mmCIF file of C-alpha atoms in Angstrom:
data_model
loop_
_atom_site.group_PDB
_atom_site.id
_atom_site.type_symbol
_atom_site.label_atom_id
_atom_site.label_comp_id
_atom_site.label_asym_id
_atom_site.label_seq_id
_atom_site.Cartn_x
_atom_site.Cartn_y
_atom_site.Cartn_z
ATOM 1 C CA UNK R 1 -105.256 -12.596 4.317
ATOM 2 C CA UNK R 2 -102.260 -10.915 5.422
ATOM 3 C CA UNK R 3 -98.829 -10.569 4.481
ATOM 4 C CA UNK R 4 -96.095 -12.038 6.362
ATOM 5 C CA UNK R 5 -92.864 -9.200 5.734
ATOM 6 C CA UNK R 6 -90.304 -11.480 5.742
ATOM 7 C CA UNK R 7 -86.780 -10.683 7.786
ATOM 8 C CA UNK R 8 -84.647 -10.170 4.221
ATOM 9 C CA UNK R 9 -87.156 -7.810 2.468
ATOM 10 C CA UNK R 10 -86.980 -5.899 5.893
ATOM 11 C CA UNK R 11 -83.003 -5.757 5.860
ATOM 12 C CA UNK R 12 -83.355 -4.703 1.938
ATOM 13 C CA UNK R 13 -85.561 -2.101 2.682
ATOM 14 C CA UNK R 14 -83.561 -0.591 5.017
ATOM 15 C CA UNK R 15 -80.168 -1.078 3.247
ATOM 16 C CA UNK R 16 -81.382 0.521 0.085
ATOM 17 C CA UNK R 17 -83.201 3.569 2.817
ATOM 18 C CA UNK R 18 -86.236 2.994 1.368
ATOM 19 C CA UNK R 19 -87.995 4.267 4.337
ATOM 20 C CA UNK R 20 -91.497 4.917 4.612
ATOM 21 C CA UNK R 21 -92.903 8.311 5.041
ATOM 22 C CA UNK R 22 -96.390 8.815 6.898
ATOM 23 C CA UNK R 23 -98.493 8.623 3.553
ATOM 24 C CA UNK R 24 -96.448 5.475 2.361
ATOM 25 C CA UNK R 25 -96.233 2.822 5.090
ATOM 26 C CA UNK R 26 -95.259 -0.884 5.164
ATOM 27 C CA UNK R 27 -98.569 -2.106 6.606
ATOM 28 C CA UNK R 28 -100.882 -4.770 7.225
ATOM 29 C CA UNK R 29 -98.209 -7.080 7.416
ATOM 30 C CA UNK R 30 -97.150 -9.380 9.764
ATOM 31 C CA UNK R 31 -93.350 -8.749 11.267
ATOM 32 C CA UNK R 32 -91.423 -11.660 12.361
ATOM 33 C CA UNK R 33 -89.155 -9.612 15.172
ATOM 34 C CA UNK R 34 -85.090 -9.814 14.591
ATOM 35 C CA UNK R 35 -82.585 -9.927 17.138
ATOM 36 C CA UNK R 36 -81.823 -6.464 18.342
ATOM 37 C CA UNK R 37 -85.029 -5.177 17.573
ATOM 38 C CA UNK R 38 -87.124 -2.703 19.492
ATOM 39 C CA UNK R 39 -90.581 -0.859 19.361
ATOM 40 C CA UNK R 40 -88.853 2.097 18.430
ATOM 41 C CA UNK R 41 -86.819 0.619 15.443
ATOM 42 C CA UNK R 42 -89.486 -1.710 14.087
ATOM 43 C CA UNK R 43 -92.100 1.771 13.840
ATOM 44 C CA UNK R 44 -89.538 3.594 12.241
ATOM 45 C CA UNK R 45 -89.020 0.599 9.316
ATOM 46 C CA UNK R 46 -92.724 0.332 8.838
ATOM 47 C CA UNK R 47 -93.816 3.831 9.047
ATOM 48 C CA UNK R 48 -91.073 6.227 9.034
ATOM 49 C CA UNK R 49 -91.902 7.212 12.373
ATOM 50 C CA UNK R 50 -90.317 5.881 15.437
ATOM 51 C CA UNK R 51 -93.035 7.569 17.559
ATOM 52 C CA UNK R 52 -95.883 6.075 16.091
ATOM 53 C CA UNK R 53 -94.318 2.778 18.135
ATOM 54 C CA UNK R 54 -98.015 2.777 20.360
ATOM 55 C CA UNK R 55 -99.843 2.006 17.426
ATOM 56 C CA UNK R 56 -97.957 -1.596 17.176
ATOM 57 C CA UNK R 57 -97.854 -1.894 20.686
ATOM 58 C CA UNK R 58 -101.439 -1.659 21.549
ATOM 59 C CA UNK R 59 -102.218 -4.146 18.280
ATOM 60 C CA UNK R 60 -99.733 -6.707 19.891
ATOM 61 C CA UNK R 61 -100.152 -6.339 23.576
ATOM 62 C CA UNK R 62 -101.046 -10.663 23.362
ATOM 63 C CA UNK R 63 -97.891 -11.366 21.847
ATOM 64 C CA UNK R 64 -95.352 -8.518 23.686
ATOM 65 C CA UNK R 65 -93.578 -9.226 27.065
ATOM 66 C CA UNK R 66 -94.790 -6.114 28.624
ATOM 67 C CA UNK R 67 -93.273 -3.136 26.456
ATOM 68 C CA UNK R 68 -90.839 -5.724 25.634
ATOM 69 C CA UNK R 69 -90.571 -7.262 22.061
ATOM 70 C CA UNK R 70 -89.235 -11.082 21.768
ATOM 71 C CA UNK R 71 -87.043 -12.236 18.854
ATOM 72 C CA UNK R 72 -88.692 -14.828 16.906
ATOM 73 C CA UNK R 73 -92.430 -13.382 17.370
ATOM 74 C CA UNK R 74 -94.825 -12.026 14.799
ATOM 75 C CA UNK R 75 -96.579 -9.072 15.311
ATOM 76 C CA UNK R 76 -99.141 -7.469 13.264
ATOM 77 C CA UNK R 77 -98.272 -3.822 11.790
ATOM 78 C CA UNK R 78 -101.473 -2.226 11.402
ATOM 79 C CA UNK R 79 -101.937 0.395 9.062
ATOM 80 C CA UNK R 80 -103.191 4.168 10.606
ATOM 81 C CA UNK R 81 -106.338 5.438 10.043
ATOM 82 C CA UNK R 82 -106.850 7.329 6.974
ATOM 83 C CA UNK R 83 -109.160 9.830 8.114
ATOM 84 C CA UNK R 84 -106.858 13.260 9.161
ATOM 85 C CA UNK R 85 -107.542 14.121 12.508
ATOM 86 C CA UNK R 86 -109.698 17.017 11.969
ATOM 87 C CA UNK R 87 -111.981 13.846 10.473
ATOM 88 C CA UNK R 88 -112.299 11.520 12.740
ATOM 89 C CA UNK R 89 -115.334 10.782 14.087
ATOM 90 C CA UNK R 90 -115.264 9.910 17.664
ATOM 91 C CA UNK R 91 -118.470 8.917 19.730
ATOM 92 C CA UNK R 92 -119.240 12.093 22.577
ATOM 93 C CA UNK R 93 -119.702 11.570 25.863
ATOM 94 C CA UNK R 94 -123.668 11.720 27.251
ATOM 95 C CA UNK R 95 -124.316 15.214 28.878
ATOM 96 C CA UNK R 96 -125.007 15.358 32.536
ATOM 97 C CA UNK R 97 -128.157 13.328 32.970
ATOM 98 C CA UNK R 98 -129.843 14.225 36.333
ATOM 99 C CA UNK R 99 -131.820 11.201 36.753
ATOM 100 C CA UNK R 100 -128.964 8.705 35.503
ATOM 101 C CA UNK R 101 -129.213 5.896 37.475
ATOM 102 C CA UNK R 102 -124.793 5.359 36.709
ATOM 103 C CA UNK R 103 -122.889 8.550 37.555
ATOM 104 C CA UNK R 104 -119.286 8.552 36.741
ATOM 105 C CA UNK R 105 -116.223 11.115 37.686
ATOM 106 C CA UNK R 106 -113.862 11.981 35.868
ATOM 107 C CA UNK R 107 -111.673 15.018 35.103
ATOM 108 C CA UNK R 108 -109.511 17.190 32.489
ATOM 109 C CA UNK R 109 -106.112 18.059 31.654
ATOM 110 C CA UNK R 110 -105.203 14.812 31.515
ATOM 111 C CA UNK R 111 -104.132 14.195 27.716
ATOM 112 C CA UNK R 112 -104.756 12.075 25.770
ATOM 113 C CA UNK R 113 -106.826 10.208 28.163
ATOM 114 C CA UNK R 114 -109.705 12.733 29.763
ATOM 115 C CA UNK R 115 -110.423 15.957 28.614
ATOM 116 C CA UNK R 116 -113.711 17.637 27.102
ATOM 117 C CA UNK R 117 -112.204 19.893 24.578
ATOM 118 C CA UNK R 118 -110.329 16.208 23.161
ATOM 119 C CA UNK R 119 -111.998 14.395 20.258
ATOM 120 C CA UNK R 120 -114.045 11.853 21.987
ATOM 121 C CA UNK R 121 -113.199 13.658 24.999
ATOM 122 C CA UNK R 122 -110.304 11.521 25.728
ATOM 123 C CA UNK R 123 -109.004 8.214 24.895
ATOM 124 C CA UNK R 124 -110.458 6.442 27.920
ATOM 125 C CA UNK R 125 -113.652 8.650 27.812
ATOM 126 C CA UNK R 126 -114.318 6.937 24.500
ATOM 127 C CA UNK R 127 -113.679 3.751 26.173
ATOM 128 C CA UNK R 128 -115.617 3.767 29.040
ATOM 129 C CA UNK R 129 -118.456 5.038 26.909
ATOM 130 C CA UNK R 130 -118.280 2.005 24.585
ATOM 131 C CA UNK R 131 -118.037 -0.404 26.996
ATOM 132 C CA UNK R 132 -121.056 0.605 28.725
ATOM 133 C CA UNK R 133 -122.403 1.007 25.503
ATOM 134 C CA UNK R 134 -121.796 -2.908 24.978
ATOM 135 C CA UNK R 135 -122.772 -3.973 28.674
ATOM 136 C CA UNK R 136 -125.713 -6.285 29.323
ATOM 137 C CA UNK R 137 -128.415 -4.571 30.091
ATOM 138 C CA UNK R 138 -127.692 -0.801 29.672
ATOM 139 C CA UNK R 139 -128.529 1.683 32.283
ATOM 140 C CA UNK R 140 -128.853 5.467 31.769
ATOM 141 C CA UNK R 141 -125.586 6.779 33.175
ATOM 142 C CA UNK R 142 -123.703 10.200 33.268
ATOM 143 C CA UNK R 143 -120.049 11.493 33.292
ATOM 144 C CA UNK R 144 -119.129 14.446 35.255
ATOM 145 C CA UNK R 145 -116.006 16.705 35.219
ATOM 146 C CA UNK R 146 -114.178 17.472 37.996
ATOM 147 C CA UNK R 147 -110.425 19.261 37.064
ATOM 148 C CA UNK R 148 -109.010 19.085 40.869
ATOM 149 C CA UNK R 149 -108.387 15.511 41.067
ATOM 150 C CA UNK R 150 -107.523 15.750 44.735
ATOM 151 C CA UNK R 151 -111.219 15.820 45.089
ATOM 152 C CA UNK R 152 -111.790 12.820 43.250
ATOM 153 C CA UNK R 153 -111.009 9.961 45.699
ATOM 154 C CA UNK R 154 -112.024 11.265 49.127
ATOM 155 C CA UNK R 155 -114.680 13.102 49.489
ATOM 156 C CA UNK R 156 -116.406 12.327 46.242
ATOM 157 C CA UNK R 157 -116.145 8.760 45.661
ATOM 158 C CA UNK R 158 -115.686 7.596 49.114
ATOM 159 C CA UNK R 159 -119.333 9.621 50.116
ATOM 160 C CA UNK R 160 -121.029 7.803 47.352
ATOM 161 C CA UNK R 161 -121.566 10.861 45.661
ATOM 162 C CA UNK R 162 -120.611 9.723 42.294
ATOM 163 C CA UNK R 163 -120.683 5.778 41.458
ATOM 164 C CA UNK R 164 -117.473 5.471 40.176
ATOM 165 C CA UNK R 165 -114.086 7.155 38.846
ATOM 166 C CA UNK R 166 -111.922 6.969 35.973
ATOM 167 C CA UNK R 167 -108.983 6.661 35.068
ATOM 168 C CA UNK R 168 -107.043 5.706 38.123
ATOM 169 C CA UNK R 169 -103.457 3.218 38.542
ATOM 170 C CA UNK R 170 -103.400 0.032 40.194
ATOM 171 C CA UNK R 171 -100.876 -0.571 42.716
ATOM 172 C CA UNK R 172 -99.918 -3.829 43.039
ATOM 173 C CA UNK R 173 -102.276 -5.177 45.589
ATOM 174 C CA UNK R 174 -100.758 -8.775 45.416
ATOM 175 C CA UNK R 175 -97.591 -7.257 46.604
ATOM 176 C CA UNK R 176 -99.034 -4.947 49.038
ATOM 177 C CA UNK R 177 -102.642 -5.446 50.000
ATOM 178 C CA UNK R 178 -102.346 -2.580 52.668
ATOM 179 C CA UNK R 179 -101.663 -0.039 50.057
ATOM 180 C CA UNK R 180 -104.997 2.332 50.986
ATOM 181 C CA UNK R 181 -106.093 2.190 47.842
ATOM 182 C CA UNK R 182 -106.083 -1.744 47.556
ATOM 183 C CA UNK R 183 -107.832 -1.251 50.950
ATOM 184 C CA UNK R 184 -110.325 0.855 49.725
ATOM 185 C CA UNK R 185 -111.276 0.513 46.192
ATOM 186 C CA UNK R 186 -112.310 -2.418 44.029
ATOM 187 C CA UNK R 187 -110.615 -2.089 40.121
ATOM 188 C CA UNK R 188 -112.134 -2.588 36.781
ATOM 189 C CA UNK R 189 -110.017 -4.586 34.245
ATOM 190 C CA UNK R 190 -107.793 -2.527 32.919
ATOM 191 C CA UNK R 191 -108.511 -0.113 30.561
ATOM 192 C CA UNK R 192 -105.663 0.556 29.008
ATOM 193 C CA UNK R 193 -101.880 -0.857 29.684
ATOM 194 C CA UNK R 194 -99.681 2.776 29.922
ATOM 195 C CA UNK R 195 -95.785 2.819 29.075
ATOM 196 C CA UNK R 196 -93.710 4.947 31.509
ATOM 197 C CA UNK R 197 -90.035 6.211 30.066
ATOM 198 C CA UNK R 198 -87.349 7.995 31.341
ATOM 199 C CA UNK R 199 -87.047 11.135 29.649
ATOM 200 C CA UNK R 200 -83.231 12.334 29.538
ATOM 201 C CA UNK R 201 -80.679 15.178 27.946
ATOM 202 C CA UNK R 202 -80.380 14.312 24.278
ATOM 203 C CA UNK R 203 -76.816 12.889 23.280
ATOM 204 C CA UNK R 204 -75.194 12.090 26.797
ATOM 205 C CA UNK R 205 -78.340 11.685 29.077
ATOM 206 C CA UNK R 206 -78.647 8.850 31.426
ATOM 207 C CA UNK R 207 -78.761 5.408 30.551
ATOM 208 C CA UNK R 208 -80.861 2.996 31.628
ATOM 209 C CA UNK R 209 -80.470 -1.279 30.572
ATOM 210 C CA UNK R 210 -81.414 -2.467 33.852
ATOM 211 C CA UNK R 211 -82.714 -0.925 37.591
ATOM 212 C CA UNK R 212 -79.454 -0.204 38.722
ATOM 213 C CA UNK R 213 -78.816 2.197 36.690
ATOM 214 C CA UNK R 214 -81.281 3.980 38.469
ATOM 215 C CA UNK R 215 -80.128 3.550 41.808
ATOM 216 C CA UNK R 216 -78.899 6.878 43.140
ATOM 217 C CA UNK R 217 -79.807 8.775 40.405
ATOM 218 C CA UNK R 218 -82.315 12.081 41.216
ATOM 219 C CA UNK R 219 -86.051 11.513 39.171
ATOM 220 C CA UNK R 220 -88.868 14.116 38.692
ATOM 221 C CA UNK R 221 -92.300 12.568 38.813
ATOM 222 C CA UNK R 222 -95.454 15.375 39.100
ATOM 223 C CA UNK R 223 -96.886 16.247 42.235
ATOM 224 C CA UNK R 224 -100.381 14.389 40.966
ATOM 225 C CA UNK R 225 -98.680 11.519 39.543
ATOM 226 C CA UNK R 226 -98.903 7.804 41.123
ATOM 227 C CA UNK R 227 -95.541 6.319 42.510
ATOM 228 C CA UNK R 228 -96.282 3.067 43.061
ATOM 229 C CA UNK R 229 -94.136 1.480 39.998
ATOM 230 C CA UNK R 230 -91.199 3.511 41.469
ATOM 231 C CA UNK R 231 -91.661 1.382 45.015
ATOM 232 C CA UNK R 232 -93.011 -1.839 43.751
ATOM 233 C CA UNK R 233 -91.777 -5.192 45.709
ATOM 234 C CA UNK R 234 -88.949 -5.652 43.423
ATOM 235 C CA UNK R 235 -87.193 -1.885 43.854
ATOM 236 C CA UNK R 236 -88.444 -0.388 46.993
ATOM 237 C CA UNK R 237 -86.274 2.904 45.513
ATOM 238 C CA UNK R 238 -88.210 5.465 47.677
ATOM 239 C CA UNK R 239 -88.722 3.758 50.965
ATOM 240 C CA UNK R 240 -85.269 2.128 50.816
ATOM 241 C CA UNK R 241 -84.122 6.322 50.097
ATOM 242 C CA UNK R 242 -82.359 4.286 46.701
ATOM 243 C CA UNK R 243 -83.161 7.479 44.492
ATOM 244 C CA UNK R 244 -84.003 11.090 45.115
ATOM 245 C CA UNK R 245 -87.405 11.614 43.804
ATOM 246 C CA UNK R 246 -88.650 15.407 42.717
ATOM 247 C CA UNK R 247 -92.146 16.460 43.168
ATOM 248 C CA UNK R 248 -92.829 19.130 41.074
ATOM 249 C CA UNK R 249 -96.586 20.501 40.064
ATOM 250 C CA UNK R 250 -96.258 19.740 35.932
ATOM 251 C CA UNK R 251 -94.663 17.314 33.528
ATOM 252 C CA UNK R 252 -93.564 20.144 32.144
ATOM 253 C CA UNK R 253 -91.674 21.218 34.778
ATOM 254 C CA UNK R 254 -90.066 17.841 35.517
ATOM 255 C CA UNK R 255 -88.363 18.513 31.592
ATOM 256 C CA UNK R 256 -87.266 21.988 32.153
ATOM 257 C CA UNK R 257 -85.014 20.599 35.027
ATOM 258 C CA UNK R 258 -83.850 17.615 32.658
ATOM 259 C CA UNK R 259 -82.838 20.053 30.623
ATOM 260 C CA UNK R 260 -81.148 22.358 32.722
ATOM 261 C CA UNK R 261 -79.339 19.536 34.199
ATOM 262 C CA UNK R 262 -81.133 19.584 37.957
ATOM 263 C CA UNK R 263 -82.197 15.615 37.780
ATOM 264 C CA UNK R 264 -81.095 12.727 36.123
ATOM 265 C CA UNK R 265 -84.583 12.178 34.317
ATOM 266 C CA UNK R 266 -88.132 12.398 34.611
ATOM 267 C CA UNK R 267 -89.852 9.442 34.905
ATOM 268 C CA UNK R 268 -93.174 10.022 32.743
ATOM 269 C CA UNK R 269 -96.004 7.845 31.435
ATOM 270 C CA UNK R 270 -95.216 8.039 27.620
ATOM 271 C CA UNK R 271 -98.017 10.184 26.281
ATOM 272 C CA UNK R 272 -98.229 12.584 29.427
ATOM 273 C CA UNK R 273 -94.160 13.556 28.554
ATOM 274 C CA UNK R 274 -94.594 13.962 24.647
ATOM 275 C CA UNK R 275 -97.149 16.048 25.003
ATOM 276 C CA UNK R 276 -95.457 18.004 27.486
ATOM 277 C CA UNK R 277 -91.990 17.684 25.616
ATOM 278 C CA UNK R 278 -93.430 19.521 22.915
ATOM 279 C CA UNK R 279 -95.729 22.204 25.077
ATOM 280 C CA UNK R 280 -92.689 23.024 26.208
ATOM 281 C CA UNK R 281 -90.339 23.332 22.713
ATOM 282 C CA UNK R 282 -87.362 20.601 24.266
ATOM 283 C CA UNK R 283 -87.551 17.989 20.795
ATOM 284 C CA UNK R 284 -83.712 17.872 20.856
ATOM 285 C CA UNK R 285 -83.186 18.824 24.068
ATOM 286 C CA UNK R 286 -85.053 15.847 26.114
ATOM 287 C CA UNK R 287 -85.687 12.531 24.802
ATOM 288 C CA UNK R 288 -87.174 9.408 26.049
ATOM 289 C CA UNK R 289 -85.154 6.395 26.220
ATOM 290 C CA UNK R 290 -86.323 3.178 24.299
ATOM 291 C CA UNK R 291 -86.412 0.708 26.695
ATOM 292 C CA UNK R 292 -89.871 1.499 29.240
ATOM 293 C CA UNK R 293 -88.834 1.576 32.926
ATOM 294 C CA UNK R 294 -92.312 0.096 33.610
ATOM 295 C CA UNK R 295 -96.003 -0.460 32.725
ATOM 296 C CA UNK R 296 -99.229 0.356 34.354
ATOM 297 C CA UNK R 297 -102.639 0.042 34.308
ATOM 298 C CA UNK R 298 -105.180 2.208 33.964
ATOM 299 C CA UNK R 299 -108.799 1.312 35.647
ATOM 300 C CA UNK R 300 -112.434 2.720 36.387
ATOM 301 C CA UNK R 301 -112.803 2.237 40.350
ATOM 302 C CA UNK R 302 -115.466 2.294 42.766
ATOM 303 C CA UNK R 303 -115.607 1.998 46.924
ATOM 304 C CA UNK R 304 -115.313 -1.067 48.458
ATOM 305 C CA UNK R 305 -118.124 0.421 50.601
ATOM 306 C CA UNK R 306 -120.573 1.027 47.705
ATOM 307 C CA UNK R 307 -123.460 -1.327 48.115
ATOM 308 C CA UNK R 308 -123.720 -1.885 44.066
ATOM 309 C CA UNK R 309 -120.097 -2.120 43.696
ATOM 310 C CA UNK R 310 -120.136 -5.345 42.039
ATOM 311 C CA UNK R 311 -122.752 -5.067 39.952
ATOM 312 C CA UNK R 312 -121.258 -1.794 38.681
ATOM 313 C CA UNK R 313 -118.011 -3.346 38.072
ATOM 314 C CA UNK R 314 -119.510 -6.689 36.693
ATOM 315 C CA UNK R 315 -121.309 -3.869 33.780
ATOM 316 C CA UNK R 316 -117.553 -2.538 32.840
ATOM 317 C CA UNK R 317 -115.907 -5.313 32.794
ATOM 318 C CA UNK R 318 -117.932 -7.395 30.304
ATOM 319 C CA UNK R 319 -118.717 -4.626 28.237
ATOM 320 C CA UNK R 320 -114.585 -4.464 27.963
ATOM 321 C CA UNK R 321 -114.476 -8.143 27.070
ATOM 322 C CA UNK R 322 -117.599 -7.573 24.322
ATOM 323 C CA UNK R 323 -115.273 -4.262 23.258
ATOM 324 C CA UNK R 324 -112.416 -6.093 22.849
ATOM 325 C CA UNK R 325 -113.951 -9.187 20.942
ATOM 326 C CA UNK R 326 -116.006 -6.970 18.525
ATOM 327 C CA UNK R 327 -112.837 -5.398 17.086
ATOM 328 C CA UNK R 328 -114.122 -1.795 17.893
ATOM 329 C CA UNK R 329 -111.390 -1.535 21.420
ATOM 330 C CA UNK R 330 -108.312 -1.701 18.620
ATOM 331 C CA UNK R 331 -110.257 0.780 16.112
ATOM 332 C CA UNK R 332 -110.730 3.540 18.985
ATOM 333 C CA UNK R 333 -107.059 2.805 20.120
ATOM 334 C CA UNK R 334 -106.011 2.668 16.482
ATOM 335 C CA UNK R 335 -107.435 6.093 15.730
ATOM 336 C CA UNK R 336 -106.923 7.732 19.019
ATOM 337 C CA UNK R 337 -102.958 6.763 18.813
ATOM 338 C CA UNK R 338 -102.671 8.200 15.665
ATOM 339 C CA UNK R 339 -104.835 11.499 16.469
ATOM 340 C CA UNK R 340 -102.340 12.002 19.987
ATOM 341 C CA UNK R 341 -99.389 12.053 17.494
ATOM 342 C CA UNK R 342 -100.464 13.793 14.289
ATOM 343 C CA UNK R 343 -101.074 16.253 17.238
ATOM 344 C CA UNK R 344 -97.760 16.462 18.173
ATOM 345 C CA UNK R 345 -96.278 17.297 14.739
#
């Protein structure tokens, strides 16, 4: 059974700064959340780490409001993996299987979420694989690797060419059904539910409690990167010219020119600007701010023109729900979480 950590043990521990390190954590408890609380906060009292916030995120998503935490909830504070990440033992992905009857695309430099040389070969690699892995009926299927994702949409999904692509963003296709690639493309469930922060100067950046602090202010998203949560129903901030938005080729690049001052911040999906944060040595120079400017969801997608489309996504999408009920989803995000950040240190 697990513990409930009530709120006046928390408030002792912290007044006394007994503060856990990474090999002594206050975990597998359950956290009733205090007024004033955040992701960031409630990481750093339970494992001495504000970073490691994901980990109780993606453990929580049923009981979180978004990103958002709600006074009065409980959440579950998992403990990490103990196996160190040279350790871990992560499923591969099958090799290239001419005769596959399911061929999927997908491509690198994308960490932590699709890359060969990463354990498991990415977060959502892993995934993917397990869900098919639980899917009724299994097929013989292959994933190919494809690093110029401007290829990956049109031609090689849209001439049938491969069966289906991962991982892709949703627009909102309630809001906007003649987005092309509501138009176009049918979605999996999601795969996995992605943070995006502002990343800003340390001590005196911009601030950000609600969207108008945004309006006016000059953003760097990369060149590759999605914009849709930037232009959703509720902001229209590009099409409405409400913010100057800078389209440069790398993450990395978007935090050099936070740090030298040329935009306000760089609005980054949280794992795609740590990782480029500390490629490019700015801890202490850039930070990201604690409260998420938005969420979005990550998919495997397929043509709206592909004559097995459903059946295809049908074969995803309850091998996600089998994933998810078997426990096995929150192990490979447990582990993966904690592999992306011991990573980083």
């Amino acid at each position: 059974m697990r513990r409930v950590l009530m709120p006046l043990i928390w408030r002792v521990v912290l007044l006394f700064g007994l503060m856990p390190s990474a090999a002594w954590a206050i975990c597998d408890v359950d956290y009733v959340v205090q007024p004033g609380d955040n992701l960031f906060s409630i990481a750093e009292a339970h494992y001495g780490d504000r970073e490691r916030w994901t980990v109780i995120y993606y453990s929580n998503q049923g009981n979180l409001d978004g990103p958002s935490v709600i006074s009065g909830r409980t959440l579950f504070i998992p403990c990490p993996p103990d196996a160190e990440p040279e350790e871990a033992v992560v499923e591969p992905a099958p090799p290239r299987q001419p005769s596959a009857e399911l061929n999927l695309l997908t491509g690198g430099n994308y960490a932590p979420f699709t890359d060969p040389n990463l354990p498991g070969q990415g977060l959502v690699t892993e995934l993917v694989n397990a869900a098919l892995e639980f899917a009724p009926s299994p097929v013989p299927y292959a994933i190919t690797w494809e690093n110029d994702w401007s290829q990956h949409l049109s031609p090689m999904l849209d001439s049938k060419r491969f069966d289906m692509g991962f991982p892709w963003a949703k627009p909102d296709c309630t809001a906007d059904a003649s987005n092309p690639r509501c138009v176009k493309y049918h979605y999996s469930d999601p795969l996995i539910e992605v943070p995006v922060m502002l990343f800003v100067r340390s001590r005196g950046g911009m601030a950000y409690a609600n969207d108008a602090d945004v309006v006016g202010k000059t953003l760097c998203r990369p060149l590759r990167e999605d914009v849709f949560d930037l232009d959703s129903a509720g902001r229209r901030w590009l099409s409405e010219d409400k913010i100057t938005l800078l389209q440069p080729q790398s993450a990395g690049d978007c935090l050099r020119m936070v740090a030298e001052g040329r935009v306000d911040a760089a609005a980054l999906n949280l794992f795609v600007g740590a990782s480029a944060l500390v490629a490019e040595g700015l801890r202490g120079q850039v930070e990201p701010l604690e409260k998420p400017l938005s969420q979005v969801s990550l998919h495997v997608i397929i043509s709206k023109t592909h004559w097995r489309g459903t059946s295809y996504l049908y074969r995803v999408n309850a091998g996600l729900r089998k994933l998810r009920e078997s426990g096995k989803y929150d192990e490979i995000m447990s582990r993966q979480m904690e592999l992306f950040w011991a990573g980083l240190q």
